[in-house]
Amino acid sequence: MKIHSFIIVSALAMGLTVPAMAQQSMHRYVEFFKYADTAVKAMAENPQDRSGQAAKLAESFGGKFEVIYFFPAGSEYDGMVIGAFPDDATRAAQGLFLRATGNFTKIQAIPLMTAEEFKTAMEKVKNVKSSYTPPTATKQ
């Protein structure tokens, strides 16, 4: 009977723990990118929808692809992707993976916050007591 109880308790513990681990907090990022000329040439010769590949890449790093937009006006970047990752290190790893392909000349990721998250940050600012003196308030 003890073994049976142990198995049931173990199964319940796993059943409650695994979903909690799977629901870890995801952080959203906007990632701007600039294609290398060789990548643009390859896509011009073989037009393709890159959103499926972007989704596969994010998923391979434990992330979630949300949307991709392209900037056809010839700006500093060729497009942007919005996605979510478990943490900064994972997002950085994906960026390093992309750079290593040689298909991008520039990648810049910026963390995103919801309005509620930003409000929470402002509440922390409001409640901090510090003896910090800004450079503009000091004289040499």
GROMACS .gro file of N, CA and C in nm:
model
  420
    1MET      N    1   0.082  -0.120   0.000
    1MET     CA    2   0.000   0.000   0.000
    1MET      C    3   0.087   0.126   0.000
    2LYS      N    4   0.202   0.121   0.070
    2LYS     CA    5   0.290   0.239   0.074
    2LYS      C    6   0.342   0.273  -0.064
    3ILE      N    7   0.379   0.174  -0.142
    3ILE     CA    8   0.430   0.195  -0.279
    3ILE      C    9   0.321   0.258  -0.363
    4HIS      N   10   0.198   0.209  -0.349
    4HIS     CA   11   0.085   0.263  -0.425
    4HIS      C   12   0.064   0.410  -0.390
    5SER      N   13   0.068   0.444  -0.264
    5SER     CA   14   0.052   0.582  -0.220
    5SER      C   15   0.165   0.670  -0.271
    6PHE      N   16   0.287   0.616  -0.267
    6PHE     CA   17   0.403   0.690  -0.316
    6PHE      C   18   0.388   0.721  -0.465
    7ILE      N   19   0.342   0.626  -0.542
    7ILE     CA   20   0.323   0.645  -0.687
    7ILE      C   21   0.217   0.752  -0.713
    8ILE      N   22   0.107   0.747  -0.638
    8ILE     CA   23   0.000   0.845  -0.656
    8ILE      C   24   0.049   0.985  -0.619
    9VAL      N   25   0.118   0.997  -0.506
    9VAL     CA   26   0.171   1.127  -0.463
    9VAL      C   27   0.272   1.180  -0.564
   10SER      N   28   0.359   1.093  -0.615
   10SER     CA   29   0.458   1.134  -0.716
   10SER      C   30   0.390   1.183  -0.842
   11ALA      N   31   0.288   1.110  -0.887
   11ALA     CA   32   0.215   1.148  -1.008
   11ALA      C   33   0.146   1.283  -0.990
   12LEU      N   34   0.085   1.304  -0.873
   12LEU     CA   35   0.021   1.432  -0.845
   12LEU      C   36   0.123   1.545  -0.841
   13ALA      N   37   0.235   1.520  -0.777
   13ALA     CA   38   0.340   1.623  -0.769
   13ALA      C   39   0.388   1.661  -0.909
   14MET      N   40   0.412   1.563  -0.993
   14MET     CA   41   0.456   1.590  -1.131
   14MET      C   42   0.347   1.662  -1.209
   15GLY      N   43   0.225   1.621  -1.190
   15GLY     CA   44   0.113   1.683  -1.261
   15GLY      C   45   0.095   1.829  -1.225
   16LEU      N   46   0.127   1.864  -1.101
   16LEU     CA   47   0.115   2.003  -1.058
   16LEU      C   48   0.240   2.084  -1.089
   17THR      N   49   0.356   2.020  -1.088
   17THR     CA   50   0.482   2.090  -1.109
   17THR      C   51   0.509   2.119  -1.255
   18VAL      N   52   0.490   2.022  -1.343
   18VAL     CA   53   0.524   2.039  -1.484
   18VAL      C   54   0.446   2.154  -1.548
   19PRO      N   55   0.313   2.166  -1.530
   19PRO     CA   56   0.245   2.279  -1.590
   19PRO      C   57   0.294   2.413  -1.534
   20ALA      N   58   0.328   2.417  -1.405
   20ALA     CA   59   0.379   2.541  -1.347
   20ALA      C   60   0.511   2.580  -1.412
   21MET      N   61   0.596   2.481  -1.438
   21MET     CA   62   0.724   2.509  -1.503
   21MET      C   63   0.701   2.552  -1.647
   22ALA      N   64   0.603   2.494  -1.713
   22ALA     CA   65   0.575   2.527  -1.852
   22ALA      C   66   0.518   2.668  -1.866
   23GLN      N   67   0.458   2.720  -1.759
   23GLN     CA   68   0.398   2.851  -1.764
   23GLN      C   69   0.493   2.960  -1.715
   24GLN      N   70   0.623   2.936  -1.725
   24GLN     CA   71   0.717   3.037  -1.679
   24GLN      C   72   0.693   3.167  -1.754
   25SER      N   73   0.730   3.274  -1.692
   25SER     CA   74   0.707   3.406  -1.748
   25SER      C   75   0.787   3.426  -1.877
   26MET      N   76   0.720   3.475  -1.980
   26MET     CA   77   0.785   3.504  -2.106
   26MET      C   78   0.800   3.656  -2.118
   27HIS      N   79   0.913   3.699  -2.169
   27HIS     CA   80   0.941   3.841  -2.188
   27HIS      C   81   0.933   3.874  -2.336
   28ARG      N   82   0.862   3.981  -2.368
   28ARG     CA   83   0.844   4.019  -2.508
   28ARG      C   84   0.956   4.113  -2.552
   29TYR      N   85   0.993   4.099  -2.680
   29TYR     CA   86   1.098   4.180  -2.740
   29TYR      C   87   1.057   4.222  -2.880
   30VAL      N   88   1.104   4.338  -2.920
   30VAL     CA   89   1.098   4.376  -3.061
   30VAL      C   90   1.241   4.366  -3.110
   31GLU      N   91   1.260   4.300  -3.221
   31GLU     CA   92   1.394   4.278  -3.275
   31GLU      C   93   1.399   4.335  -3.417
   32PHE      N   94   1.480   4.439  -3.435
   32PHE     CA   95   1.499   4.500  -3.566
   32PHE      C   96   1.615   4.431  -3.636
   33PHE      N   97   1.603   4.413  -3.769
   33PHE     CA   98   1.709   4.344  -3.841
   33PHE      C   99   1.736   4.409  -3.976
   34LYS      N  100   1.860   4.394  -4.020
   34LYS     CA  101   1.905   4.440  -4.152
   34LYS      C  102   1.967   4.320  -4.221
   35TYR      N  103   1.912   4.284  -4.337
   35TYR     CA  104   1.964   4.171  -4.413
   35TYR      C  105   2.098   4.206  -4.479
   36ALA      N  106   2.184   4.107  -4.493
   36ALA     CA  107   2.304   4.120  -4.574
   36ALA      C  108   2.261   4.122  -4.721
   37ASP      N  109   2.343   4.183  -4.806
   37ASP     CA  110   2.310   4.190  -4.949
   37ASP      C  111   2.290   4.052  -5.010
   38THR      N  112   2.368   3.955  -4.965
   38THR     CA  113   2.355   3.818  -5.019
   38THR      C  114   2.219   3.759  -4.986
   39ALA      N  115   2.166   3.789  -4.868
   39ALA     CA  116   2.033   3.740  -4.830
   39ALA      C  117   1.925   3.806  -4.914
   40VAL      N  118   1.938   3.937  -4.938
   40VAL     CA  119   1.841   4.009  -5.021
   40VAL      C  120   1.842   3.953  -5.163
   41LYS      N  121   1.962   3.929  -5.215
   41LYS     CA  122   1.975   3.873  -5.350
   41LYS      C  123   1.908   3.736  -5.358
   42ALA      N  124   1.932   3.651  -5.259
   42ALA     CA  125   1.872   3.517  -5.258
   42ALA      C  126   1.720   3.524  -5.252
   43MET      N  127   1.666   3.617  -5.173
   43MET     CA  128   1.520   3.629  -5.162
   43MET      C  129   1.460   3.692  -5.288
   44ALA      N  130   1.535   3.780  -5.355
   44ALA     CA  131   1.487   3.838  -5.481
   44ALA      C  132   1.480   3.731  -5.590
   45GLU      N  133   1.575   3.639  -5.588
   45GLU     CA  134   1.576   3.531  -5.686
   45GLU      C  135   1.474   3.422  -5.651
   46ASN      N  136   1.442   3.410  -5.524
   46ASN     CA  137   1.348   3.308  -5.476
   46ASN      C  138   1.258   3.372  -5.371
   47PRO      N  139   1.157   3.453  -5.412
   47PRO     CA  140   1.070   3.521  -5.315
   47PRO      C  141   1.006   3.421  -5.218
   48GLN      N  142   1.001   3.461  -5.091
   48GLN     CA  143   0.951   3.370  -4.988
   48GLN      C  144   0.896   3.445  -4.869
   49ASP      N  145   0.803   3.382  -4.801
   49ASP     CA  146   0.746   3.434  -4.677
   49ASP      C  147   0.835   3.382  -4.564
   50ARG      N  148   0.906   3.471  -4.496
   50ARG     CA  149   1.001   3.431  -4.392
   50ARG      C  150   0.937   3.413  -4.255
   51SER      N  151   0.807   3.440  -4.241
   51SER     CA  152   0.744   3.431  -4.109
   51SER      C  153   0.744   3.289  -4.053
   52GLY      N  154   0.728   3.190  -4.136
   52GLY     CA  155   0.732   3.051  -4.088
   52GLY      C  156   0.868   3.015  -4.033
   53GLN      N  157   0.973   3.059  -4.099
   53GLN     CA  158   1.109   3.032  -4.050
   53GLN      C  159   1.137   3.108  -3.921
   54ALA      N  160   1.086   3.231  -3.911
   54ALA     CA  161   1.103   3.308  -3.787
   54ALA      C  162   1.034   3.238  -3.670
   55ALA      N  163   0.916   3.182  -3.695
   55ALA     CA  164   0.843   3.110  -3.590
   55ALA      C  165   0.919   2.985  -3.548
   56LYS      N  166   0.971   2.910  -3.646
   56LYS     CA  167   1.049   2.789  -3.614
   56LYS      C  168   1.172   2.822  -3.532
   57LEU      N  169   1.239   2.931  -3.568
   57LEU     CA  170   1.360   2.970  -3.495
   57LEU      C  171   1.327   3.006  -3.350
   58ALA      N  172   1.225   3.088  -3.331
   58ALA     CA  173   1.186   3.126  -3.194
   58ALA      C  174   1.152   3.003  -3.111
   59GLU      N  175   1.075   2.911  -3.169
   59GLU     CA  176   1.035   2.791  -3.097
   59GLU      C  177   1.155   2.704  -3.062
   60SER      N  178   1.256   2.699  -3.148
   60SER     CA  179   1.373   2.617  -3.119
   60SER      C  180   1.452   2.670  -2.999
   61PHE      N  181   1.431   2.797  -2.965
   61PHE     CA  182   1.495   2.855  -2.847
   61PHE      C  183   1.397   2.867  -2.730
   62GLY      N  184   1.283   2.802  -2.738
   62GLY     CA  185   1.184   2.807  -2.630
   62GLY      C  186   1.103   2.934  -2.631
   63GLY      N  187   1.105   3.006  -2.743
   63GLY     CA  188   1.032   3.130  -2.753
   63GLY      C  189   0.903   3.116  -2.832
   64LYS      N  190   0.838   3.230  -2.854
   64LYS     CA  191   0.713   3.232  -2.928
   64LYS      C  192   0.716   3.350  -3.024
   65PHE      N  193   0.701   3.322  -3.152
   65PHE     CA  194   0.694   3.422  -3.256
   65PHE      C  195   0.555   3.485  -3.254
   66GLU      N  196   0.549   3.618  -3.266
   66GLU     CA  197   0.419   3.685  -3.272
   66GLU      C  198   0.392   3.745  -3.409
   67VAL      N  199   0.483   3.826  -3.460
   67VAL     CA  200   0.458   3.894  -3.588
   67VAL      C  201   0.590   3.941  -3.648
   68ILE      N  202   0.591   3.953  -3.779
   68ILE     CA  203   0.706   4.008  -3.849
   68ILE      C  204   0.655   4.116  -3.944
   69TYR      N  205   0.727   4.227  -3.950
   69TYR     CA  206   0.695   4.336  -4.044
   69TYR      C  207   0.822   4.370  -4.121
   70PHE      N  208   0.804   4.410  -4.246
   70PHE     CA  209   0.917   4.450  -4.329
   70PHE      C  210   0.903   4.598  -4.362
   71PHE      N  211   1.017   4.665  -4.379
   71PHE     CA  212   1.021   4.808  -4.409
   71PHE      C  213   1.071   4.826  -4.552
   72PRO      N  214   0.983   4.838  -4.649
   72PRO     CA  215   1.025   4.843  -4.789
   72PRO      C  216   1.084   4.977  -4.831
   73ALA      N  217   1.085   5.077  -4.745
   73ALA     CA  218   1.128   5.211  -4.784
   73ALA      C  219   1.279   5.231  -4.778
   74GLY      N  220   1.356   5.128  -4.753
   74GLY     CA  221   1.501   5.141  -4.749
   74GLY      C  222   1.553   5.216  -4.628
   75SER      N  223   1.501   5.184  -4.513
   75SER     CA  224   1.544   5.251  -4.390
   75SER      C  225   1.668   5.184  -4.332
   76GLU      N  226   1.703   5.223  -4.211
   76GLU     CA  227   1.818   5.166  -4.142
   76GLU      C  228   1.803   5.014  -4.122
   77TYR      N  229   1.679   4.969  -4.108
   77TYR     CA  230   1.650   4.826  -4.090
   77TYR      C  231   1.560   4.779  -4.203
   78ASP      N  232   1.563   4.649  -4.228
   78ASP     CA  233   1.476   4.589  -4.329
   78ASP      C  234   1.344   4.540  -4.270
   79GLY      N  235   1.340   4.522  -4.139
   79GLY     CA  236   1.216   4.476  -4.077
   79GLY      C  237   1.231   4.458  -3.927
   80MET      N  238   1.123   4.405  -3.869
   80MET     CA  239   1.121   4.380  -3.725
   80MET      C  240   1.036   4.258  -3.695
   81VAL      N  241   1.071   4.192  -3.584
   81VAL     CA  242   0.997   4.077  -3.535
   81VAL      C  243   0.959   4.106  -3.391
   82ILE      N  244   0.838   4.070  -3.354
   82ILE     CA  245   0.798   4.076  -3.213
   82ILE      C  246   0.779   3.932  -3.169
   83GLY      N  247   0.841   3.899  -3.057
   83GLY     CA  248   0.832   3.764  -3.003
   83GLY      C  249   0.854   3.764  -2.854
   84ALA      N  250   0.845   3.647  -2.796
   84ALA     CA  251   0.862   3.633  -2.651
   84ALA      C  252   0.963   3.522  -2.624
   85PHE      N  253   1.045   3.544  -2.520
   85PHE     CA  254   1.146   3.447  -2.479
   85PHE      C  255   1.145   3.438  -2.327
   86PRO      N  256   1.195   3.324  -2.274
   86PRO     CA  257   1.195   3.306  -2.129
   86PRO      C  258   1.283   3.407  -2.055
   87ASP      N  259   1.391   3.454  -2.116
   87ASP     CA  260   1.482   3.546  -2.048
   87ASP      C  261   1.574   3.613  -2.150
   88ASP      N  262   1.651   3.711  -2.102
   88ASP     CA  263   1.742   3.786  -2.189
   88ASP      C  264   1.849   3.698  -2.251
   89ALA      N  265   1.901   3.604  -2.175
   89ALA     CA  266   2.009   3.517  -2.226
   89ALA      C  267   1.959   3.432  -2.343
   90THR      N  268   1.836   3.385  -2.335
   90THR     CA  269   1.780   3.305  -2.444
   90THR      C  270   1.759   3.391  -2.567
   91ARG      N  271   1.708   3.511  -2.551
   91ARG     CA  272   1.689   3.602  -2.664
   91ARG      C  273   1.824   3.635  -2.727
   92ALA      N  274   1.926   3.658  -2.642
   92ALA     CA  275   2.060   3.687  -2.692
   92ALA      C  276   2.117   3.568  -2.768
   93ALA      N  277   2.092   3.449  -2.720
   93ALA     CA  278   2.140   3.328  -2.789
   93ALA      C  279   2.079   3.319  -2.928
   94GLN      N  280   1.951   3.351  -2.940
   94GLN     CA  281   1.887   3.349  -3.072
   94GLN      C  282   1.951   3.455  -3.162
   95GLY      N  283   1.980   3.572  -3.108
   95GLY     CA  284   2.045   3.677  -3.186
   95GLY      C  285   2.184   3.635  -3.233
   96LEU      N  286   2.259   3.568  -3.146
   96LEU     CA  287   2.392   3.519  -3.185
   96LEU      C  288   2.381   3.413  -3.295
   97PHE      N  289   2.280   3.328  -3.282
   97PHE     CA  290   2.256   3.225  -3.385
   97PHE      C  291   2.231   3.292  -3.520
   98LEU      N  292   2.148   3.396  -3.521
   98LEU     CA  293   2.118   3.467  -3.646
   98LEU      C  294   2.242   3.533  -3.704
   99ARG      N  295   2.319   3.600  -3.619
   99ARG     CA  296   2.442   3.664  -3.666
   99ARG      C  297   2.537   3.564  -3.728
  100ALA      N  298   2.546   3.446  -3.668
  100ALA     CA  299   2.639   3.344  -3.716
  100ALA      C  300   2.604   3.293  -3.856
  101THR      N  301   2.478   3.313  -3.899
  101THR     CA  302   2.440   3.268  -4.033
  101THR      C  303   2.502   3.355  -4.142
  102GLY      N  304   2.539   3.477  -4.107
  102GLY     CA  305   2.594   3.569  -4.207
  102GLY      C  306   2.488   3.637  -4.291
  103ASN      N  307   2.361   3.613  -4.264
  103ASN     CA  308   2.252   3.670  -4.342
  103ASN      C  309   2.204   3.806  -4.292
  104PHE      N  310   2.258   3.851  -4.180
  104PHE     CA  311   2.217   3.979  -4.122
  104PHE      C  312   2.339   4.065  -4.096
  105THR      N  313   2.328   4.193  -4.125
  105THR     CA  314   2.438   4.285  -4.095
  105THR      C  315   2.414   4.360  -3.965
  106LYS      N  316   2.288   4.363  -3.920
  106LYS     CA  317   2.256   4.436  -3.798
  106LYS      C  318   2.132   4.376  -3.734
  107ILE      N  319   2.140   4.354  -3.603
  107ILE     CA  320   2.026   4.305  -3.525
  107ILE      C  321   2.024   4.383  -3.394
  108GLN      N  322   1.908   4.436  -3.360
  108GLN     CA  323   1.894   4.508  -3.233
  108GLN      C  324   1.764   4.464  -3.167
  109ALA      N  325   1.774   4.416  -3.045
  109ALA     CA  326   1.656   4.372  -2.970
  109ALA      C  327   1.629   4.470  -2.856
  110ILE      N  328   1.503   4.501  -2.837
  110ILE     CA  329   1.461   4.591  -2.730
  110ILE      C  330   1.350   4.522  -2.652
  111PRO      N  331   1.367   4.510  -2.518
  111PRO     CA  332   1.261   4.450  -2.437
  111PRO      C  333   1.136   4.537  -2.440
  112LEU      N  334   1.022   4.473  -2.437
  112LEU     CA  335   0.894   4.544  -2.436
  112LEU      C  336   0.825   4.528  -2.301
  113MET      N  337   0.747   4.628  -2.263
  113MET     CA  338   0.668   4.622  -2.140
  113MET      C  339   0.525   4.658  -2.172
  114THR      N  340   0.433   4.593  -2.104
  114THR     CA  341   0.292   4.633  -2.115
  114THR      C  342   0.273   4.762  -2.036
  115ALA      N  343   0.159   4.825  -2.052
  115ALA     CA  344   0.128   4.947  -1.977
  115ALA      C  345   0.130   4.917  -1.827
  116GLU      N  346   0.078   4.802  -1.788
  116GLU     CA  347   0.076   4.764  -1.646
  116GLU      C  348   0.218   4.743  -1.592
  117GLU      N  349   0.303   4.677  -1.671
  117GLU     CA  350   0.443   4.658  -1.628
  117GLU      C  351   0.515   4.791  -1.615
  118PHE      N  352   0.489   4.882  -1.708
  118PHE     CA  353   0.552   5.014  -1.702
  118PHE      C  354   0.503   5.091  -1.580
  119LYS      N  355   0.374   5.081  -1.550
  119LYS     CA  356   0.319   5.145  -1.430
  119LYS      C  357   0.387   5.090  -1.305
  120THR      N  358   0.406   4.959  -1.299
  120THR     CA  359   0.474   4.897  -1.185
  120THR      C  360   0.616   4.952  -1.171
  121ALA      N  361   0.685   4.969  -1.283
  121ALA     CA  362   0.820   5.027  -1.279
  121ALA      C  363   0.816   5.169  -1.224
  122MET      N  364   0.718   5.249  -1.268
  122MET     CA  365   0.706   5.387  -1.220
  122MET      C  366   0.673   5.391  -1.071
  123GLU      N  367   0.594   5.294  -1.024
  123GLU     CA  368   0.564   5.285  -0.880
  123GLU      C  369   0.693   5.259  -0.802
  124LYS      N  370   0.780   5.176  -0.856
  124LYS     CA  371   0.908   5.149  -0.789
  124LYS      C  372   0.992   5.275  -0.785
  125VAL      N  373   0.990   5.354  -0.893
  125VAL     CA  374   1.065   5.480  -0.896
  125VAL      C  375   1.010   5.572  -0.788
  126LYS      N  376   0.879   5.582  -0.781
  126LYS     CA  377   0.814   5.671  -0.685
  126LYS      C  378   0.849   5.635  -0.541
  127ASN      N  379   0.864   5.507  -0.513
  127ASN     CA  380   0.884   5.460  -0.376
  127ASN      C  381   1.031   5.445  -0.334
  128VAL      N  382   1.125   5.472  -0.424
  128VAL     CA  383   1.267   5.456  -0.390
  128VAL      C  384   1.317   5.579  -0.314
  129LYS      N  385   1.386   5.552  -0.208
  129LYS     CA  386   1.454   5.657  -0.131
  129LYS      C  387   1.603   5.636  -0.153
  130SER      N  388   1.670   5.736  -0.208
  130SER     CA  389   1.811   5.720  -0.242
  130SER      C  390   1.889   5.846  -0.211
  131SER      N  391   2.017   5.829  -0.184
  131SER     CA  392   2.104   5.944  -0.163
  131SER      C  393   2.182   5.975  -0.290
  132TYR      N  394   2.142   5.917  -0.401
  132TYR     CA  395   2.206   5.939  -0.530
  132TYR      C  396   2.197   6.087  -0.568
  133THR      N  397   2.307   6.140  -0.617
  133THR     CA  398   2.312   6.277  -0.665
  133THR      C  399   2.343   6.275  -0.814
  134PRO      N  400   2.256   6.333  -0.898
  134PRO     CA  401   2.282   6.333  -1.041
  134PRO      C  402   2.400   6.425  -1.076
  135PRO      N  403   2.467   6.399  -1.188
  135PRO     CA  404   2.583   6.480  -1.226
  135PRO      C  405   2.550   6.627  -1.241
  136THR      N  406   2.428   6.661  -1.280
  136THR     CA  407   2.389   6.799  -1.298
  136THR      C  408   2.371   6.875  -1.166
  137ALA      N  409   2.368   6.801  -1.055
  137ALA     CA  410   2.350   6.864  -0.925
  137ALA      C  411   2.479   6.873  -0.845
  138THR      N  412   2.591   6.837  -0.905
  138THR     CA  413   2.719   6.841  -0.833
  138THR      C  414   2.812   6.944  -0.898
  139LYS      N  415   2.899   6.999  -0.818
  139LYS     CA  416   2.998   7.096  -0.868
  139LYS      C  417   3.135   7.046  -0.829
  140GLN      N  418   3.232   7.063  -0.919
  140GLN     CA  419   3.368   7.020  -0.894
  140GLN      C  420   3.443   7.126  -0.816
   0.00000   0.00000   0.00000
